[in-house]
């Protein structure tokens, strides 16, 4: 049945106070057969109101309760011409929604809250309700926005989270916003938390705690840590999302980003003063012992991007719990940290074999990317300076320079002239080349590290160096990393005499694992893998016409599929690891692949930004705000900027994103654009070969994705109805 019927609409609501008005609305539930005991239900609502008033800024009231007197989830709408005081500081409420849910009705109560809150963020939705002339019109307007999801299969009892938060946890400070939008956003936040959208655990034992009933009445000091294993995007997007969410909730927050671009650690004083901690990470938190004794929300990094407000509210609730029960802090401090420090990898216990293999490889790639970025950009800048200094042959001439060249005249260490542009170009080339020389050893070493922890570093790094020396390339690095990791883990598992244990990690494990791994590679595996690498390079070098376009199309579609997820990262890893094989060439096929992948990865966020600009009525208020941010994210090659859109409308957004990204990837390959930098987006445009054609390919894909998104959304009857009555 519908949540709201014509019988559950009161267009001329009156009452001496909110309690009398609530009874009037409740009587409509009795009349419709959805309430079996009005007094019991009113008592439950009043108990909720006594905890914290549910009036929101902007003339809104949302009384609500779970009650044994309610037979099914229901909404009752009342419109008060003169307004009724509902506890909001900015004045009385004129639009009142009574939310009623059965006591055992699961999360129906909390499904209604975020959807209603999102609708109330739309000015025309409120205006349409204020101007409605009939009960049927109100039912149509509300039903277009608020409905219950289909019930999901029940989770095993061991994995379910106990939550008791209700909506009033998130009633925002009315002094923050007089439009009602901020309050509605806070309502959505509370609903998200209460339905268990984030998995919070205490630092003490990792057990999920029940959400506190009350939101803290004071501003909090929060700290957090974000990290991701396969690049920089998620780390810094999550940090920004958490900081913005904390600010919107009236709190202060500082986030330590443990990403590939380095980090500024939180000070001991900042941690000591913090009321709660939020970890949004896919790598174990470094030096987690610093946070022992603090209430901690611990989730994956993507939660920090998509559910920042919910995580902040969860942290606030935990802080309130711990203030009420000081024994929790003492127990957590005694239990110690929940994560290890130092070098880290993210390999999930209990994950499938395929998932673990991907995580091992992505750990190696994540540690390799800074070397790729430094080396690639330095070499690209070197070629640019060389062409200015030496003309068109500059890129060919500059590769003769080094630290041990055959001709002493090209020894940059002995002949560097700070006033010579050629010397600077040579210096950049030598440093960039040195950075590139570490790509395969680092890739191999940290694959082994992900498998065997620190014991895997020696066989992995040395094995990768041998693979590079033999010309086996990144394929050789993958093999030595996997073998070195497994061998090191095997040797580490040996049960040895007590007297030998002390020398195992220092002597025995690195000695035996290196001997086995590298000896096996040199004598058995190295030559066939080198032959395979040579064949791959020959195939890539022979790409042209249709073959190159098809490869670009496939890689582009992969970049647009999951927007920073595993498929996207596979395409990106293929491009970045291939840069090592490009050497000093300015037109290697690997450079074309990198350009195609970067261009394709920029399409989705830019297309969403464009779509929200040209057809804003097809998107909600939060989506339009995300669209403004997506311009910068897209230009910076951060595909994750489109995640909020894909989360809200996965089919339309993913289909559109794949189509446009595939077009861009194919065109970039067809145009022969090249790129040595593995990241940076539009900000490394001067380093892109044929950059005008790169821009053409990018614009084409953006227009394709934007056009498909607009067309698909425009054909949705529900969206058309929402647009007519409930959008700005």
PDB file of N, CA and C in Angstrom, residues 450-534:
ATOM      1  N   UNK A 450      52.988  -7.442  -0.045  1.00  0.00           N
ATOM      2  CA  UNK A 450      51.564  -7.651   0.201  1.00  0.00           C
ATOM      3  C   UNK A 450      51.270  -9.105   0.540  1.00  0.00           C
ATOM      4  N   UNK A 451      52.076 -10.001   0.008  1.00  0.00           N
ATOM      5  CA  UNK A 451      51.865 -11.431   0.262  1.00  0.00           C
ATOM      6  C   UNK A 451      52.489 -11.871   1.577  1.00  0.00           C
ATOM      7  N   UNK A 452      53.719 -11.426   1.834  1.00  0.00           N
ATOM      8  CA  UNK A 452      54.489 -11.968   2.966  1.00  0.00           C
ATOM      9  C   UNK A 452      54.888 -10.925   3.993  1.00  0.00           C
ATOM     10  N   UNK A 453      54.406  -9.677   3.846  1.00  0.00           N
ATOM     11  CA  UNK A 453      54.794  -8.578   4.720  1.00  0.00           C
ATOM     12  C   UNK A 453      56.299  -8.303   4.523  1.00  0.00           C
ATOM     13  N   UNK A 454      56.978  -7.778   5.516  1.00  0.00           N
ATOM     14  CA  UNK A 454      58.367  -7.336   5.338  1.00  0.00           C
ATOM     15  C   UNK A 454      59.314  -8.420   4.812  1.00  0.00           C
ATOM     16  N   UNK A 455      59.161  -9.680   5.194  1.00  0.00           N
ATOM     17  CA  UNK A 455      60.076 -10.688   4.643  1.00  0.00           C
ATOM     18  C   UNK A 455      60.061 -10.767   3.121  1.00  0.00           C
ATOM     19  N   UNK A 456      58.995 -10.277   2.477  1.00  0.00           N
ATOM     20  CA  UNK A 456      58.932 -10.363   1.028  1.00  0.00           C
ATOM     21  C   UNK A 456      59.677  -9.267   0.302  1.00  0.00           C
ATOM     22  N   UNK A 457      60.110  -8.216   1.022  1.00  0.00           N
ATOM     23  CA  UNK A 457      60.721  -7.072   0.342  1.00  0.00           C
ATOM     24  C   UNK A 457      62.037  -7.421  -0.358  1.00  0.00           C
ATOM     25  N   UNK A 458      62.909  -8.149   0.320  1.00  0.00           N
ATOM     26  CA  UNK A 458      64.225  -8.423  -0.281  1.00  0.00           C
ATOM     27  C   UNK A 458      64.111  -9.269  -1.545  1.00  0.00           C
ATOM     28  N   UNK A 459      63.474 -10.444  -1.513  1.00  0.00           N
ATOM     29  CA  UNK A 459      63.388 -11.209  -2.763  1.00  0.00           C
ATOM     30  C   UNK A 459      62.586 -10.478  -3.832  1.00  0.00           C
ATOM     31  N   UNK A 460      61.585  -9.691  -3.415  1.00  0.00           N
ATOM     32  CA  UNK A 460      60.791  -8.978  -4.395  1.00  0.00           C
ATOM     33  C   UNK A 460      61.569  -7.881  -5.090  1.00  0.00           C
ATOM     34  N   UNK A 461      62.238  -7.033  -4.323  1.00  0.00           N
ATOM     35  CA  UNK A 461      62.970  -5.906  -4.917  1.00  0.00           C
ATOM     36  C   UNK A 461      64.173  -6.387  -5.722  1.00  0.00           C
ATOM     37  N   UNK A 462      64.943  -7.293  -5.146  1.00  0.00           N
ATOM     38  CA  UNK A 462      66.113  -7.795  -5.885  1.00  0.00           C
ATOM     39  C   UNK A 462      65.661  -8.577  -7.116  1.00  0.00           C
ATOM     40  N   UNK A 463      64.603  -9.376  -6.965  1.00  0.00           N
ATOM     41  CA  UNK A 463      64.090 -10.109  -8.122  1.00  0.00           C
ATOM     42  C   UNK A 463      63.606  -9.179  -9.206  1.00  0.00           C
ATOM     43  N   UNK A 464      62.934  -8.083  -8.837  1.00  0.00           N
ATOM     44  CA  UNK A 464      62.489  -7.113  -9.829  1.00  0.00           C
ATOM     45  C   UNK A 464      63.648  -6.453 -10.533  1.00  0.00           C
ATOM     46  N   UNK A 465      64.706  -6.168  -9.793  1.00  0.00           N
ATOM     47  CA  UNK A 465      65.891  -5.567 -10.412  1.00  0.00           C
ATOM     48  C   UNK A 465      66.519  -6.514 -11.427  1.00  0.00           C
ATOM     49  N   UNK A 466      66.578  -7.790 -11.067  1.00  0.00           N
ATOM     50  CA  UNK A 466      67.120  -8.780 -12.008  1.00  0.00           C
ATOM     51  C   UNK A 466      66.222  -8.895 -13.234  1.00  0.00           C
ATOM     52  N   UNK A 467      64.914  -8.886 -13.025  1.00  0.00           N
ATOM     53  CA  UNK A 467      63.980  -8.971 -14.152  1.00  0.00           C
ATOM     54  C   UNK A 467      64.171  -7.793 -15.095  1.00  0.00           C
ATOM     55  N   UNK A 468      64.346  -6.576 -14.521  1.00  0.00           N
ATOM     56  CA  UNK A 468      64.565  -5.402 -15.361  1.00  0.00           C
ATOM     57  C   UNK A 468      65.885  -5.506 -16.110  1.00  0.00           C
ATOM     58  N   UNK A 469      66.920  -5.993 -15.438  1.00  0.00           N
ATOM     59  CA  UNK A 469      68.230  -6.136 -16.078  1.00  0.00           C
ATOM     60  C   UNK A 469      68.175  -7.124 -17.238  1.00  0.00           C
ATOM     61  N   UNK A 470      67.391  -8.188 -17.081  1.00  0.00           N
ATOM     62  CA  UNK A 470      67.269  -9.192 -18.140  1.00  0.00           C
ATOM     63  C   UNK A 470      66.343  -8.748 -19.265  1.00  0.00           C
ATOM     64  N   UNK A 471      65.677  -7.601 -19.101  1.00  0.00           N
ATOM     65  CA  UNK A 471      64.772  -7.124 -20.142  1.00  0.00           C
ATOM     66  C   UNK A 471      63.400  -7.761 -20.079  1.00  0.00           C
ATOM     67  N   UNK A 472      63.057  -8.353 -18.931  1.00  0.00           N
ATOM     68  CA  UNK A 472      61.753  -8.999 -18.813  1.00  0.00           C
ATOM     69  C   UNK A 472      60.642  -8.017 -18.487  1.00  0.00           C
ATOM     70  N   UNK A 473      60.996  -6.763 -18.172  1.00  0.00           N
ATOM     71  CA  UNK A 473      60.001  -5.726 -18.000  1.00  0.00           C
ATOM     72  C   UNK A 473      59.052  -5.954 -16.843  1.00  0.00           C
ATOM     73  N   UNK A 474      57.880  -5.303 -16.937  1.00  0.00           N
ATOM     74  CA  UNK A 474      56.951  -5.372 -15.809  1.00  0.00           C
ATOM     75  C   UNK A 474      56.349  -6.764 -15.653  1.00  0.00           C
ATOM     76  N   UNK A 475      56.292  -7.561 -16.741  1.00  0.00           N
ATOM     77  CA  UNK A 475      55.827  -8.945 -16.602  1.00  0.00           C
ATOM     78  C   UNK A 475      56.777  -9.736 -15.714  1.00  0.00           C
ATOM     79  N   UNK A 476      58.065  -9.513 -15.903  1.00  0.00           N
ATOM     80  CA  UNK A 476      59.051 -10.158 -15.039  1.00  0.00           C
ATOM     81  C   UNK A 476      58.896  -9.708 -13.601  1.00  0.00           C
ATOM     82  N   UNK A 477      58.602  -8.407 -13.399  1.00  0.00           N
ATOM     83  CA  UNK A 477      58.388  -7.906 -12.053  1.00  0.00           C
ATOM     84  C   UNK A 477      57.182  -8.542 -11.388  1.00  0.00           C
ATOM     85  N   UNK A 478      56.120  -8.755 -12.149  1.00  0.00           N
ATOM     86  CA  UNK A 478      54.948  -9.425 -11.590  1.00  0.00           C
ATOM     87  C   UNK A 478      55.305 -10.836 -11.121  1.00  0.00           C
ATOM     88  N   UNK A 479      56.066 -11.544 -11.944  1.00  0.00           N
ATOM     89  CA  UNK A 479      56.419 -12.927 -11.616  1.00  0.00           C
ATOM     90  C   UNK A 479      57.337 -12.988 -10.402  1.00  0.00           C
ATOM     91  N   UNK A 480      58.383 -12.163 -10.379  1.00  0.00           N
ATOM     92  CA  UNK A 480      59.303 -12.197  -9.232  1.00  0.00           C
ATOM     93  C   UNK A 480      58.608 -11.745  -7.951  1.00  0.00           C
ATOM     94  N   UNK A 481      57.665 -10.802  -8.076  1.00  0.00           N
ATOM     95  CA  UNK A 481      56.927 -10.367  -6.896  1.00  0.00           C
ATOM     96  C   UNK A 481      56.083 -11.484  -6.314  1.00  0.00           C
ATOM     97  N   UNK A 482      55.374 -12.190  -7.169  1.00  0.00           N
ATOM     98  CA  UNK A 482      54.521 -13.280  -6.700  1.00  0.00           C
ATOM     99  C   UNK A 482      55.351 -14.428  -6.120  1.00  0.00           C
ATOM    100  N   UNK A 483      56.386 -14.832  -6.859  1.00  0.00           N
ATOM    101  CA  UNK A 483      57.211 -15.937  -6.371  1.00  0.00           C
ATOM    102  C   UNK A 483      57.928 -15.549  -5.082  1.00  0.00           C
ATOM    103  N   UNK A 484      58.539 -14.355  -5.076  1.00  0.00           N
ATOM    104  CA  UNK A 484      59.257 -13.907  -3.888  1.00  0.00           C
ATOM    105  C   UNK A 484      58.355 -13.838  -2.666  1.00  0.00           C
ATOM    106  N   UNK A 485      57.121 -13.359  -2.852  1.00  0.00           N
ATOM    107  CA  UNK A 485      56.190 -13.279  -1.730  1.00  0.00           C
ATOM    108  C   UNK A 485      55.827 -14.640  -1.184  1.00  0.00           C
ATOM    109  N   UNK A 486      55.502 -15.562  -2.081  1.00  0.00           N
ATOM    110  CA  UNK A 486      55.095 -16.891  -1.622  1.00  0.00           C
ATOM    111  C   UNK A 486      56.262 -17.648  -0.977  1.00  0.00           C
ATOM    112  N   UNK A 487      57.445 -17.515  -1.559  1.00  0.00           N
ATOM    113  CA  UNK A 487      58.600 -18.206  -0.979  1.00  0.00           C
ATOM    114  C   UNK A 487      58.928 -17.628   0.394  1.00  0.00           C
ATOM    115  N   UNK A 488      58.920 -16.297   0.495  1.00  0.00           N
ATOM    116  CA  UNK A 488      59.223 -15.669   1.786  1.00  0.00           C
ATOM    117  C   UNK A 488      58.186 -16.058   2.836  1.00  0.00           C
ATOM    118  N   UNK A 489      56.929 -16.121   2.442  1.00  0.00           N
ATOM    119  CA  UNK A 489      55.894 -16.517   3.408  1.00  0.00           C
ATOM    120  C   UNK A 489      56.075 -17.972   3.835  1.00  0.00           C
ATOM    121  N   UNK A 490      56.467 -18.801   2.886  1.00  0.00           N
ATOM    122  CA  UNK A 490      56.692 -20.217   3.205  1.00  0.00           C
ATOM    123  C   UNK A 490      57.853 -20.382   4.188  1.00  0.00           C
ATOM    124  N   UNK A 491      58.970 -19.706   3.896  1.00  0.00           N
ATOM    125  CA  UNK A 491      60.131 -19.815   4.786  1.00  0.00           C
ATOM    126  C   UNK A 491      59.798 -19.239   6.165  1.00  0.00           C
ATOM    127  N   UNK A 492      59.023 -18.160   6.184  1.00  0.00           N
ATOM    128  CA  UNK A 492      58.655 -17.534   7.459  1.00  0.00           C
ATOM    129  C   UNK A 492      57.816 -18.463   8.323  1.00  0.00           C
ATOM    130  N   UNK A 493      57.124 -19.392   7.687  1.00  0.00           N
ATOM    131  CA  UNK A 493      56.237 -20.287   8.439  1.00  0.00           C
ATOM    132  C   UNK A 493      56.961 -21.479   9.046  1.00  0.00           C
ATOM    133  N   UNK A 494      58.241 -21.637   8.747  1.00  0.00           N
ATOM    134  CA  UNK A 494      58.975 -22.781   9.283  1.00  0.00           C
ATOM    135  C   UNK A 494      59.043 -22.708  10.808  1.00  0.00           C
ATOM    136  N   UNK A 495      58.880 -23.820  11.427  1.00  0.00           N
ATOM    137  CA  UNK A 495      59.054 -23.917  12.877  1.00  0.00           C
ATOM    138  C   UNK A 495      60.507 -24.304  13.145  1.00  0.00           C
ATOM    139  N   UNK A 496      61.259 -23.377  13.694  1.00  0.00           N
ATOM    140  CA  UNK A 496      62.694 -23.588  13.886  1.00  0.00           C
ATOM    141  C   UNK A 496      63.022 -23.537  15.374  1.00  0.00           C
ATOM    142  N   UNK A 497      64.235 -23.934  15.674  1.00  0.00           N
ATOM    143  CA  UNK A 497      64.684 -23.934  17.067  1.00  0.00           C
ATOM    144  C   UNK A 497      64.688 -22.513  17.626  1.00  0.00           C
ATOM    145  N   UNK A 498      64.478 -22.413  18.915  1.00  0.00           N
ATOM    146  CA  UNK A 498      64.373 -21.108  19.551  1.00  0.00           C
ATOM    147  C   UNK A 498      65.605 -20.252  19.299  1.00  0.00           C
ATOM    148  N   UNK A 499      66.776 -20.853  19.250  1.00  0.00           N
ATOM    149  CA  UNK A 499      68.002 -20.094  19.049  1.00  0.00           C
ATOM    150  C   UNK A 499      68.140 -19.528  17.652  1.00  0.00           C
ATOM    151  N   UNK A 500      67.394 -20.091  16.704  1.00  0.00           N
ATOM    152  CA  UNK A 500      67.499 -19.643  15.314  1.00  0.00           C
ATOM    153  C   UNK A 500      66.480 -18.540  15.005  1.00  0.00           C
ATOM    154  N   UNK A 501      65.470 -18.421  15.837  1.00  0.00           N
ATOM    155  CA  UNK A 501      64.397 -17.480  15.531  1.00  0.00           C
ATOM    156  C   UNK A 501      64.898 -16.047  15.376  1.00  0.00           C
ATOM    157  N   UNK A 502      65.887 -15.677  16.175  1.00  0.00           N
ATOM    158  CA  UNK A 502      66.374 -14.304  16.128  1.00  0.00           C
ATOM    159  C   UNK A 502      67.014 -13.915  14.814  1.00  0.00           C
ATOM    160  N   UNK A 503      67.601 -14.902  14.119  1.00  0.00           N
ATOM    161  CA  UNK A 503      68.276 -14.568  12.859  1.00  0.00           C
ATOM    162  C   UNK A 503      67.401 -14.871  11.640  1.00  0.00           C
ATOM    163  N   UNK A 504      66.233 -15.424  11.856  1.00  0.00           N
ATOM    164  CA  UNK A 504      65.359 -15.750  10.720  1.00  0.00           C
ATOM    165  C   UNK A 504      65.022 -14.524   9.868  1.00  0.00           C
ATOM    166  N   UNK A 505      64.480 -13.429  10.445  1.00  0.00           N
ATOM    167  CA  UNK A 505      64.090 -12.302   9.595  1.00  0.00           C
ATOM    168  C   UNK A 505      65.261 -11.527   9.014  1.00  0.00           C
ATOM    169  N   UNK A 506      66.418 -11.604   9.673  1.00  0.00           N
ATOM    170  CA  UNK A 506      67.564 -10.810   9.234  1.00  0.00           C
ATOM    171  C   UNK A 506      68.427 -11.564   8.227  1.00  0.00           C
ATOM    172  N   UNK A 507      68.571 -12.871   8.419  1.00  0.00           N
ATOM    173  CA  UNK A 507      69.498 -13.649   7.586  1.00  0.00           C
ATOM    174  C   UNK A 507      68.781 -14.746   6.804  1.00  0.00           C
ATOM    175  N   UNK A 508      68.104 -15.631   7.494  1.00  0.00           N
ATOM    176  CA  UNK A 508      67.614 -16.857   6.864  1.00  0.00           C
ATOM    177  C   UNK A 508      66.544 -16.576   5.815  1.00  0.00           C
ATOM    178  N   UNK A 509      65.530 -15.801   6.176  1.00  0.00           N
ATOM    179  CA  UNK A 509      64.425 -15.570   5.232  1.00  0.00           C
ATOM    180  C   UNK A 509      64.886 -14.819   3.992  1.00  0.00           C
ATOM    181  N   UNK A 510      65.585 -13.660   4.121  1.00  0.00           N
ATOM    182  CA  UNK A 510      66.028 -12.975   2.897  1.00  0.00           C
ATOM    183  C   UNK A 510      67.021 -13.805   2.083  1.00  0.00           C
ATOM    184  N   UNK A 511      67.896 -14.574   2.760  1.00  0.00           N
ATOM    185  CA  UNK A 511      68.888 -15.382   2.048  1.00  0.00           C
ATOM    186  C   UNK A 511      68.204 -16.464   1.218  1.00  0.00           C
ATOM    187  N   UNK A 512      67.391 -17.282   1.856  1.00  0.00           N
ATOM    188  CA  UNK A 512      66.784 -18.404   1.151  1.00  0.00           C
ATOM    189  C   UNK A 512      65.739 -17.954   0.139  1.00  0.00           C
ATOM    190  N   UNK A 513      64.911 -16.979   0.507  1.00  0.00           N
ATOM    191  CA  UNK A 513      63.869 -16.549  -0.424  1.00  0.00           C
ATOM    192  C   UNK A 513      64.475 -15.878  -1.655  1.00  0.00           C
ATOM    193  N   UNK A 514      65.529 -15.099  -1.473  1.00  0.00           N
ATOM    194  CA  UNK A 514      66.197 -14.470  -2.624  1.00  0.00           C
ATOM    195  C   UNK A 514      66.866 -15.523  -3.499  1.00  0.00           C
ATOM    196  N   UNK A 515      67.545 -16.485  -2.871  1.00  0.00           N
ATOM    197  CA  UNK A 515      68.227 -17.525  -3.640  1.00  0.00           C
ATOM    198  C   UNK A 515      67.230 -18.318  -4.478  1.00  0.00           C
ATOM    199  N   UNK A 516      66.137 -18.719  -3.857  1.00  0.00           N
ATOM    200  CA  UNK A 516      65.150 -19.535  -4.578  1.00  0.00           C
ATOM    201  C   UNK A 516      64.463 -18.716  -5.669  1.00  0.00           C
ATOM    202  N   UNK A 517      63.995 -17.517  -5.328  1.00  0.00           N
ATOM    203  CA  UNK A 517      63.237 -16.693  -6.278  1.00  0.00           C
ATOM    204  C   UNK A 517      64.090 -16.285  -7.466  1.00  0.00           C
ATOM    205  N   UNK A 518      65.239 -15.686  -7.187  1.00  0.00           N
ATOM    206  CA  UNK A 518      66.047 -15.127  -8.265  1.00  0.00           C
ATOM    207  C   UNK A 518      66.766 -16.234  -9.023  1.00  0.00           C
ATOM    208  N   UNK A 519      67.188 -17.278  -8.309  1.00  0.00           N
ATOM    209  CA  UNK A 519      67.803 -18.399  -9.015  1.00  0.00           C
ATOM    210  C   UNK A 519      66.827 -19.050  -9.976  1.00  0.00           C
ATOM    211  N   UNK A 520      65.586 -19.241  -9.550  1.00  0.00           N
ATOM    212  CA  UNK A 520      64.576 -19.823 -10.422  1.00  0.00           C
ATOM    213  C   UNK A 520      64.294 -18.923 -11.615  1.00  0.00           C
ATOM    214  N   UNK A 521      64.260 -17.621 -11.379  1.00  0.00           N
ATOM    215  CA  UNK A 521      63.960 -16.700 -12.481  1.00  0.00           C
ATOM    216  C   UNK A 521      65.090 -16.675 -13.509  1.00  0.00           C
ATOM    217  N   UNK A 522      66.334 -16.605 -13.024  1.00  0.00           N
ATOM    218  CA  UNK A 522      67.458 -16.515 -13.959  1.00  0.00           C
ATOM    219  C   UNK A 522      67.596 -17.787 -14.791  1.00  0.00           C
ATOM    220  N   UNK A 523      67.457 -18.933 -14.146  1.00  0.00           N
ATOM    221  CA  UNK A 523      67.739 -20.198 -14.831  1.00  0.00           C
ATOM    222  C   UNK A 523      66.558 -20.781 -15.591  1.00  0.00           C
ATOM    223  N   UNK A 524      65.351 -20.484 -15.182  1.00  0.00           N
ATOM    224  CA  UNK A 524      64.188 -21.135 -15.794  1.00  0.00           C
ATOM    225  C   UNK A 524      63.208 -20.148 -16.414  1.00  0.00           C
ATOM    226  N   UNK A 525      62.776 -19.156 -15.670  1.00  0.00           N
ATOM    227  CA  UNK A 525      61.642 -18.325 -16.084  1.00  0.00           C
ATOM    228  C   UNK A 525      62.022 -17.070 -16.858  1.00  0.00           C
ATOM    229  N   UNK A 526      63.204 -16.539 -16.617  1.00  0.00           N
ATOM    230  CA  UNK A 526      63.572 -15.244 -17.168  1.00  0.00           C
ATOM    231  C   UNK A 526      63.502 -15.163 -18.679  1.00  0.00           C
ATOM    232  N   UNK A 527      64.091 -16.126 -19.371  1.00  0.00           N
ATOM    233  CA  UNK A 527      64.147 -16.047 -20.841  1.00  0.00           C
ATOM    234  C   UNK A 527      62.777 -16.154 -21.496  1.00  0.00           C
ATOM    235  N   UNK A 528      61.922 -17.099 -21.098  1.00  0.00           N
ATOM    236  CA  UNK A 528      60.599 -17.111 -21.729  1.00  0.00           C
ATOM    237  C   UNK A 528      59.778 -15.861 -21.419  1.00  0.00           C
ATOM    238  N   UNK A 529      59.923 -15.303 -20.221  1.00  0.00           N
ATOM    239  CA  UNK A 529      59.175 -14.079 -19.914  1.00  0.00           C
ATOM    240  C   UNK A 529      59.724 -12.909 -20.709  1.00  0.00           C
ATOM    241  N   UNK A 530      61.044 -12.871 -20.908  1.00  0.00           N
ATOM    242  CA  UNK A 530      61.619 -11.819 -21.750  1.00  0.00           C
ATOM    243  C   UNK A 530      61.089 -11.934 -23.174  1.00  0.00           C
ATOM    244  N   UNK A 531      61.002 -13.173 -23.667  1.00  0.00           N
ATOM    245  CA  UNK A 531      60.473 -13.367 -25.022  1.00  0.00           C
ATOM    246  C   UNK A 531      59.023 -12.890 -25.114  1.00  0.00           C
ATOM    247  N   UNK A 532      58.252 -13.178 -24.072  1.00  0.00           N
ATOM    248  CA  UNK A 532      56.859 -12.724 -24.051  1.00  0.00           C
ATOM    249  C   UNK A 532      56.785 -11.200 -24.003  1.00  0.00           C
ATOM    250  N   UNK A 533      57.663 -10.587 -23.212  1.00  0.00           N
ATOM    251  CA  UNK A 533      57.697  -9.125 -23.132  1.00  0.00           C
ATOM    252  C   UNK A 533      58.075  -8.518 -24.470  1.00  0.00           C
ATOM    253  N   UNK A 534      59.078  -9.095 -25.130  1.00  0.00           N
ATOM    254  CA  UNK A 534      59.482  -8.601 -26.448  1.00  0.00           C
ATOM    255  C   UNK A 534      58.331  -8.717 -27.442  1.00  0.00           C
TER     256      UNK A 534
END
